Every structure is written in structure tokens, then in C-alpha cells.
Coordinates of C-alpha atoms and ligand atoms in Angstrom, one line a residue:
M58 CA -15.2 -30.0 20.0
K59 CA -15.3 -26.2 19.8
H60 CA -12.1 -24.6 18.7
Q61 CA -10.6 -22.2 21.1
M62 CA -7.6 -20.9 19.2
A63 CA -7.3 -17.2 19.1
I64 CA -6.1 -16.1 15.6
K65 CA -4.1 -12.9 15.1
F66 CA -4.6 -10.7 12.1
L67 CA -0.9 -10.1 11.9
D68 CA 2.1 -11.7 13.6
L69 CA 4.9 -9.2 13.8
A70 CA 6.8 -11.1 16.6
A71 CA 7.2 -14.1 14.3
Q72 CA 8.9 -11.8 11.7
D73 CA 11.1 -10.4 14.3
R74 CA 12.3 -13.8 15.5
E75 CA 13.5 -14.5 11.9
I76 CA 15.7 -11.4 11.8
E77 CA 17.0 -11.4 15.3
G78 CA 20.6 -12.3 14.5
R79 CA 21.1 -10.0 11.6
L80 CA 19.4 -7.1 13.4
A81 CA 21.6 -7.4 16.5
S82 CA 24.7 -7.0 14.3
E83 CA 23.1 -4.1 12.4
F84 CA 22.3 -2.3 15.6
A85 CA 25.8 -3.0 17.1
S86 CA 27.5 -1.4 14.1
I87 CA 25.3 1.7 14.3
R88 CA 26.1 2.0 18.0
E89 CA 29.8 1.6 17.2
N90 CA 30.0 4.4 14.7
T91 CA 27.2 6.5 16.4
A92 CA 25.7 7.3 13.0
Y93 CA 22.2 7.9 14.4
V94 CA 20.9 10.1 11.7
G95 CA 21.7 9.1 8.1
G96 CA 24.8 7.1 7.8
P97 CA 25.7 3.9 6.0
S98 CA 22.5 1.9 7.0
V99 CA 20.2 4.4 5.3
A100 CA 22.3 4.6 2.1
A101 CA 22.6 0.8 2.0
F102 CA 18.9 0.2 2.4
E103 CA 18.1 2.8 -0.3
K104 CA 20.5 1.0 -2.7
E105 CA 19.2 -2.5 -1.8
F106 CA 15.5 -1.5 -2.2
A107 CA 16.2 0.3 -5.5
D108 CA 17.9 -2.9 -6.8
Y109 CA 15.0 -5.0 -5.5
L110 CA 12.5 -2.8 -7.3
G111 CA 14.6 -2.3 -10.4
V112 CA 14.7 1.5 -10.3
R113 CA 17.6 4.0 -10.2
H114 CA 16.8 5.7 -6.9
V115 CA 15.1 5.1 -3.6
V116 CA 14.9 8.0 -1.2
G117 CA 14.0 7.1 2.4
V118 CA 11.6 9.4 4.2
A119 CA 9.7 9.5 7.5
S120 CA 6.4 7.9 6.4
G121 CA 4.3 6.8 3.4
T122 CA 2.3 10.0 3.7
D123 CA 5.5 12.1 3.4
A124 CA 6.7 10.0 0.5
L125 CA 3.5 11.0 -1.3
R126 CA 3.5 14.6 -0.2
L127 CA 7.2 15.2 -1.0
T128 CA 6.9 13.5 -4.4
L129 CA 4.0 15.8 -5.4
L130 CA 5.9 18.8 -4.1
A131 CA 9.0 17.7 -6.0
M132 CA 7.0 17.7 -9.2
G133 CA 5.9 21.3 -8.5
I134 CA 2.3 20.3 -7.8
G135 CA 0.4 22.7 -5.5
A136 CA -2.4 25.3 -5.3
G137 CA -4.6 25.4 -8.4
D138 CA -3.7 21.8 -9.5
E139 CA -5.8 18.6 -9.3
V140 CA -4.5 15.1 -8.7
V141 CA -6.6 12.1 -9.7
T142 CA -6.9 9.4 -7.1
V143 CA -9.5 6.9 -5.8
P144 CA -11.9 7.3 -2.8
M145 CA -11.4 3.7 -1.8
T146 CA -8.0 4.1 0.0
F147 CA -6.5 5.0 3.3
I148 CA -7.1 8.7 3.9
A149 CA -3.4 9.5 3.6
T150 CA -3.4 9.3 -0.2
A151 CA -5.8 12.2 -0.4
A152 CA -4.3 14.0 2.7
A153 CA -0.9 14.2 0.9
I154 CA -2.6 15.9 -2.1
I155 CA -4.4 18.3 0.1
Q156 CA -1.2 19.1 2.0
T157 CA 0.4 20.4 -1.2
G158 CA -2.5 22.8 -1.7
A159 CA -3.8 20.8 -4.7
R160 CA -7.2 19.1 -4.9
P161 CA -8.0 15.4 -5.1
L162 CA -10.1 14.5 -8.1
F163 CA -11.7 11.3 -7.1
V164 CA -12.5 8.6 -9.7
D165 CA -14.5 5.4 -9.0
I166 CA -12.9 2.0 -8.8
D167 CA -13.3 -1.1 -10.9
P168 CA -15.7 -3.6 -9.4
D169 CA -13.4 -6.6 -10.1
T170 CA -10.0 -5.3 -9.0
C171 CA -11.1 -2.5 -6.5
N172 CA -8.4 -0.4 -8.2
I173 CA -8.9 2.8 -10.3
S174 CA -11.4 2.3 -13.2
T175 CA -9.5 3.4 -16.3
S176 CA -12.8 4.1 -18.1
A177 CA -14.0 6.3 -15.3
L178 CA -10.6 7.9 -15.3
V179 CA -10.7 8.8 -19.0
K180 CA -14.2 10.3 -18.6
S181 CA -13.1 12.4 -15.7
L182 CA -10.0 13.7 -17.6
E183 CA -12.1 14.6 -20.6
Q184 CA -14.5 16.5 -18.4
A185 CA -11.6 18.3 -16.7
R186 CA -10.3 19.2 -20.1
R187 CA -13.6 20.7 -21.2
D188 CA -13.8 22.6 -17.9
G189 CA -10.2 23.9 -18.4
R190 CA -9.1 22.5 -15.0
R191 CA -5.4 21.8 -14.4
V192 CA -5.0 18.1 -13.7
R193 CA -1.3 17.3 -13.1
A194 CA -1.0 13.7 -12.0
I195 CA -2.7 10.3 -11.7
L196 CA -2.1 8.7 -8.3
P197 CA -3.4 5.1 -8.4
V198 CA -3.4 3.0 -5.3
H199 CA -2.4 -0.7 -5.5
L200 CA -5.2 -1.6 -3.1
Y201 CA -4.6 -4.6 -0.8
G202 CA -1.4 -5.3 -2.8
L203 CA -2.9 -5.8 -6.2
P204 CA -1.2 -3.6 -8.8
A205 CA -3.5 -1.1 -10.6
A206 CA -3.7 -1.4 -14.4
L207 CA -0.3 0.1 -14.8
A208 CA 0.3 -0.5 -18.5
E209 CA -3.0 1.2 -19.4
L210 CA -2.4 4.0 -16.8
Q211 CA 1.0 4.7 -18.4
E212 CA -0.7 5.2 -21.8
I213 CA -3.4 7.5 -20.3
A214 CA -0.7 9.5 -18.5
L215 CA 1.2 9.9 -21.7
K216 CA -1.8 10.9 -23.7
Y217 CA -3.0 13.5 -21.2
D218 CA 0.5 14.7 -20.3
L219 CA 0.2 13.8 -16.6
A220 CA 2.7 12.4 -14.1
L221 CA 2.0 8.9 -12.9
I222 CA 2.7 8.4 -9.2
E223 CA 2.1 5.0 -7.7
D224 CA 0.7 4.7 -4.2
A225 CA 2.6 1.4 -3.6
C226 CA 2.1 1.6 0.2
Q227 CA 0.5 -1.8 0.2
A228 CA 2.3 -3.4 -2.6
H229 CA 5.9 -4.3 -1.7
G230 CA 7.0 -7.1 -4.0
A231 CA 3.8 -7.2 -6.1
R232 CA 4.5 -7.7 -9.8
I233 CA 3.0 -7.2 -13.3
N234 CA 3.9 -9.0 -16.4
L235 CA 4.6 -6.6 -19.2
G236 CA 5.4 -8.0 -22.6
G237 CA 6.6 -11.3 -21.1
E238 CA 8.7 -9.6 -18.5
W239 CA 7.8 -9.4 -14.8
K240 CA 8.3 -6.0 -13.2
R241 CA 7.7 -4.9 -9.7
A242 CA 5.0 -2.4 -8.7
G243 CA 6.9 0.7 -8.0
A244 CA 8.9 0.6 -11.2
F245 CA 6.2 1.8 -13.5
G246 CA 5.4 5.4 -12.6
D247 CA 7.4 8.6 -12.7
A248 CA 7.6 7.8 -9.0
A249 CA 6.2 5.4 -6.5
C250 CA 5.6 5.8 -2.8
F251 CA 6.0 3.2 -0.1
S252 CA 5.0 3.0 3.5
F253 CA 7.0 0.8 6.0
Y254 CA 4.4 1.1 8.7
P255 CA 4.9 -2.0 10.9
G256 CA 2.0 -4.0 9.5
K257 CA 3.1 -3.6 5.9
N258 CA 4.6 -6.5 4.0
L259 CA 7.9 -4.8 4.5
G260 CA 7.4 -3.1 7.8
A261 CA 9.7 -1.2 10.2
W262 CA 9.5 -0.8 14.0
G263 CA 7.9 2.5 13.6
D264 CA 6.8 5.0 10.9
C265 CA 8.8 5.4 7.8
G266 CA 8.5 5.4 4.0
A267 CA 10.3 5.8 0.7
V268 CA 10.1 7.2 -2.8
A269 CA 11.3 5.1 -5.7
T270 CA 12.0 6.8 -9.1
N271 CA 14.1 6.6 -12.2
N272 CA 13.9 10.4 -12.4
D273 CA 17.2 12.0 -11.1
V274 CA 15.6 15.4 -10.5
V275 CA 12.6 14.0 -8.5
A276 CA 15.0 11.9 -6.4
R277 CA 17.3 14.8 -5.7
T278 CA 14.4 17.1 -4.9
V279 CA 12.7 14.7 -2.5
A280 CA 16.0 14.1 -0.7
N281 CA 16.6 17.8 -0.5
L282 CA 13.0 18.6 0.8
A283 CA 13.2 15.7 3.3
D284 CA 16.5 17.1 4.8
H285 CA 15.6 20.8 5.5
G286 CA 16.2 21.8 1.9
R287 CA 19.9 21.2 2.6
I288 CA 22.6 21.5 -0.1
S289 CA 25.5 21.5 2.3
H290 CA 25.6 21.4 6.1
Y291 CA 24.3 25.0 6.6
A292 CA 23.3 26.0 3.1
H293 CA 19.6 25.5 2.2
S294 CA 18.1 25.8 -1.3
A295 CA 14.5 25.5 0.1
F296 CA 12.6 25.8 3.3
G297 CA 12.2 22.0 3.6
Y298 CA 11.1 19.5 6.1
N299 CA 12.6 17.1 8.6
S300 CA 11.4 13.8 7.1
R301 CA 14.4 11.6 6.9
L302 CA 14.3 7.8 7.1
D303 CA 15.4 6.9 10.7
T304 CA 18.7 5.0 10.8
L305 CA 17.5 2.3 13.2
Q306 CA 14.5 1.7 11.0
A307 CA 16.8 1.4 8.0
A308 CA 18.6 -1.4 9.8
V309 CA 15.2 -3.2 10.5
L310 CA 14.2 -2.8 6.8
R311 CA 17.5 -4.2 5.5
S312 CA 17.1 -7.2 7.7
K313 CA 13.5 -7.8 6.5
L314 CA 14.1 -7.0 2.9
E315 CA 16.1 -10.2 2.4
R316 CA 13.1 -12.1 3.6
L317 CA 10.4 -10.2 1.7
D318 CA 10.1 -12.6 -1.3
E319 CA 9.9 -15.6 0.9
W320 CA 7.3 -14.0 3.2
N321 CA 5.3 -12.9 0.1
G322 CA 5.5 -16.4 -1.2
R323 CA 4.0 -17.7 2.0
R324 CA 1.3 -15.1 1.8
R325 CA 0.4 -16.4 -1.6
R326 CA 0.1 -19.9 -0.3
V327 CA -2.2 -18.6 2.5
A328 CA -4.3 -16.9 -0.1
A329 CA -4.5 -20.1 -2.3
R330 CA -5.7 -22.1 0.8
Y331 CA -8.4 -19.5 1.6
R332 CA -9.5 -19.6 -2.1
D333 CA -9.8 -23.4 -2.0
L334 CA -11.6 -23.4 1.3
L335 CA -14.0 -20.6 0.4
A336 CA -14.8 -21.7 -3.1
R337 CA -18.4 -22.4 -4.1
T338 CA -19.9 -19.8 -1.9
D339 CA -21.6 -16.4 -2.6
L340 CA -18.4 -14.6 -1.5
I341 CA -16.5 -12.4 -3.9
L342 CA -12.9 -13.4 -3.4
P343 CA -9.9 -11.2 -4.3
Y344 CA -9.5 -11.0 -8.0
E345 CA -6.0 -11.4 -9.5
P346 CA -6.0 -10.7 -13.2
E347 CA -3.8 -12.8 -15.5
G348 CA -0.3 -11.2 -15.5
S349 CA -0.7 -9.6 -12.1
E350 CA 0.7 -10.9 -8.8
S351 CA -0.7 -9.4 -5.7
S352 CA 1.5 -9.0 -2.6
Y353 CA -1.5 -10.1 -0.6
H354 CA -1.0 -7.3 1.9
L355 CA -4.6 -8.1 2.8
F356 CA -7.0 -10.9 1.9
V357 CA -10.3 -9.2 1.5
I358 CA -13.6 -11.0 0.9
R359 CA -16.8 -9.2 -0.1
T360 CA -20.3 -10.1 1.0
P361 CA -23.5 -8.3 2.0
R362 CA -23.3 -10.6 5.1
R363 CA -20.1 -8.9 6.1
D364 CA -21.3 -7.7 9.6
A365 CA -22.6 -11.2 10.5
I366 CA -19.3 -12.8 9.5
R367 CA -17.3 -10.3 11.3
S368 CA -19.3 -10.8 14.5
A369 CA -18.9 -14.6 14.2
L370 CA -15.1 -14.3 13.7
L371 CA -14.7 -12.0 16.7
A372 CA -16.8 -14.3 18.8
E373 CA -14.3 -17.0 18.0
Q374 CA -11.4 -14.7 18.9
I375 CA -10.4 -14.4 15.3
Q376 CA -9.1 -10.9 14.5
C377 CA -10.4 -9.3 11.3
G378 CA -10.6 -5.8 9.8
I379 CA -12.5 -3.5 7.5
H380 CA -10.4 -1.7 4.9
Y381 CA -12.0 0.8 4.6
P382 CA -15.5 1.3 6.1
V383 CA -15.9 4.9 4.8
P384 CA -14.6 6.0 1.5
V385 CA -12.5 9.2 1.6
H386 CA -15.0 11.4 -0.2
L387 CA -17.6 10.7 2.6
Q388 CA -15.2 11.4 5.5
P389 CA -15.9 14.4 7.6
A390 CA -12.5 15.7 6.6
A391 CA -13.7 15.9 2.9
R392 CA -16.8 17.9 3.5
D393 CA -15.5 21.0 1.8
L394 CA -14.5 19.1 -1.4
G395 CA -18.2 19.0 -2.5
Y396 CA -18.7 15.2 -2.9
H397 CA -21.9 13.4 -1.9
P398 CA -23.1 9.9 -1.2
G399 CA -23.8 8.2 -4.5
D400 CA -20.9 10.0 -6.4
F401 CA -18.8 6.8 -6.4
P402 CA -21.3 3.9 -6.3
V403 CA -18.7 1.1 -6.7
A404 CA -16.4 2.4 -3.9
E405 CA -19.4 2.9 -1.7
L406 CA -20.7 -0.6 -2.2
V407 CA -17.2 -2.1 -1.7
A408 CA -16.8 -0.1 1.6
D409 CA -20.1 -1.6 2.8
T410 CA -19.2 -5.2 2.0
V411 CA -15.4 -5.7 2.5
L412 CA -13.9 -7.9 5.3
S413 CA -10.2 -8.5 5.7
L414 CA -9.4 -12.0 7.0
P415 CA -6.2 -12.7 9.0
M416 CA -3.3 -12.6 6.6
H417 CA 0.4 -13.0 7.3
P418 CA 3.2 -15.3 6.3
F419 CA 3.1 -17.4 9.5
L420 CA -0.6 -18.3 9.4
R421 CA -0.8 -22.1 9.9
P422 CA -3.0 -24.4 7.8
E423 CA -5.2 -25.3 10.7
E424 CA -5.7 -21.6 11.5
I425 CA -6.7 -20.9 7.9
H426 CA -9.1 -23.9 8.0
H427 CA -10.7 -22.6 11.2
V428 CA -11.2 -19.1 9.8
A429 CA -12.7 -20.4 6.6
G430 CA -14.9 -22.8 8.6
V431 CA -16.4 -20.0 10.6
V432 CA -17.0 -17.9 7.5
R433 CA -18.7 -20.8 5.7
R434 CA -20.8 -21.8 8.6
T435 CA -22.0 -18.2 9.0
L436 CA -22.9 -18.0 5.4
S437 CA -24.9 -21.2 5.5
G438 CA -26.7 -20.1 8.7
E439 CA -25.4 -23.0 10.8
Ligands
PLP553 C1 -2.6 3.1 0.4 C2 -1.9 3.9 1.5 N1 -1.4 5.1 1.2 C3 -0.7 5.8 2.1 C4 -0.4 5.3 3.4 C5 0.3 6.1 4.4 O1 1.4 5.6 4.9 P1 2.0 6.0 6.3 O2 1.1 5.4 7.3 O3 3.4 5.3 6.4 O4 2.1 7.5 6.4 C6 -0.8 4.0 3.7 C7 -0.5 3.3 4.9 O5 -0.8 3.4 6.0 C8 -1.6 3.3 2.7 O6 -2.1 2.0 3.0

């Protein structure tokens, strides 16, 4: 019998059902004290998320893009500077660099992890040194939730005297084992930037983000820039921005944060099921190196038959996605940066072959089975 079950890529309503009670009381207390901007919910979320990550400060802002932009600005990065990042990311990583006046220096990704290649990075930094260019920071992306090679990146940043800023927008709760101790992505760099876009592992009911850091000056400067450069009500030390974390969003995030580990655990079980069911095929499955724990924001398979599988899934009403079909250096927006097709062969090949399967904490075993069955049947030409 043909299966007729539609399968969603994400199920935000299921998350919301789990937080309903707590959220109602959070909203009621905000209404009671009419603290609609700032207020205790924002401060409480910042403290709770900082504790969760194991960092000194979290500063809430209006989006993940602003978290990146304000962090770079707080570090004094701007015109004449270069910031290393990868072309295989959501465009906002590079956009934030451009918005400061600096230039993104793209480095290819590693074919196994799809994160920044540390050997390509070192080559690129050596070249920049020979050219006398001013590289200020490394901005690795923990793509799909898998932490980049953070221990190695810390060493490279130290050696070349660069800031290390994690784009952790897809990696809430991901971990790395360093010398026997598990630490969360977001606790390694000079700062880390998070997005709470609704579809993220920790997602709000709208746009917002945060900067996590152990650096007091960076935390203070980001908070200042995000709040009109304010030092007191009508005294301003800078012409800043209005990029505060919205109070109602902070209440949603507090309610979801207490579920994050459980939800990530369920994602890991979904990933393990997919791995079992998709074993012994030509697919490249997500790689998780020893000592790394992905947050499985996405479950991304790679195959030259991507388009055929995608069509077969869609025909069965199974939602899927491509993250991302065009690497940033080949986007029309990047035309003035001087990059060309072929500059980053791994990123370009990955963009041509990736397919994101449905992934969320509430995916049922029979749904996973159905998705994997359609993938396998398409591969075997049935
Ligand atoms: C890797 C990456 N960087 C940056 C962003 C930007 O975050 P936001 O959409 O909250 O501005 C996102 C999310 O969309 C992302 O996935």
C-alpha cells in the first residue's frame, strides 16, 4: 500500500505544545509589570543561557546577523580589515562582515566535516601575511550543528594573533570534548554568535539572537551598541543601533531552553535511525568526528543523485531542503569581491550534492522509516 503521510521538515507546533503552560505564566508576568522592552525576562534569559553555555556573559540582540555584526564592531573591525570565513554558509555570515566595512576572506571547507579546512586556512593566512593584508579574525561556522575544529582554530588564532568568533547560529547545545572535558560550542571563541530564528534548535517566535563571550569589554560594547550607544537614559557614548532582544522573545526562549537538551537528545536519536536505515548505500552521511557532538540542526546527506531524490521526496509530500544551493562567493551579491567558480572546489561540490532530510525532535520512527525508504528506492532505481 502506498504511504500517504505528509512529513514536515520541522514541527514548531509540537515544541509550542510542550511549553504552553510555562509560557502563559511568563507572558502574564510581563503583562503585569508592563516591562515590554528589556526587563527581568531578558536579563534572566541572558543569565540562564550563559550558565548553559558555560560563559561569563550572554548579550541578547535582535538577530543572529546583528550578533555577528555587533561582535565584529565591538572588536574594532571595519574598513581595511579582512575576516576569514567559509563560502558554504548562510549569506548572513558574510553580510555581517561586509556591514562593518571589512572584507570576507573565504577559505574552502573540509570534505568530511563541511566546516572550515584548517590546512586551507593556514595557507590563506600565510598568503595574506606575504601580501601585507590586515586579517583580524577567524569566523568559523558550525555548519548544520557540527562544531568546527575549535581546538585547532584556537591555536591558529593564537599563532596569527587573530580573534576567534564562532558562528554558532546552528549549534545550540553542540559539544566538543577537550582534554576529557565536554564543552559547548559557543564557549571556545573570543565570542560566539547565536540566532534564535524560529527553526533553530533553540528558536523564538520571531527574529532574535545573542552574543556569548567571556570578554567583559566585548560584552559591554555589544550591549551598548545594541541599545543606541546608551550609557544612561539620555547619555550616549556611541551612535549605536536599536538591536535589543525583544522581551516576549526572551520569555519564549526561557521556556524552550529548559527543554533544549532533551530535544537535542531526540534529534540525535532521529539521526541514529537515519544512519541505520541509510547504511550501505552510496550516500555520504553526516560525519561526526570522535569527540564532537553535533546538535543535528540539519541532517544533510550528500549524493550526485540529489535532484532525483529531492523530486521523489516531494512527490511523496515529504518536505526537504538544500542548505545551501549556491555558495556565498558565487552569489550575485558577492560579484564585486572578485571570486570565481572553481575558487572553492569543495564548497562548490558540496553545494551541488547536499540534501537536508526532515529533522526535528518529534519525528516519529515510522516517518523516518518512510523517508529513508523513499531515498533508498530512488537510489536503487525502483
Ligand atoms: C550560519 C548562520 N549564520 C547566521 C545566521 C543569521 O541569523 P539570523 O537569521 O537570526 O539573522 C544564520 C541563520 O539564519 C545561520 O544559519
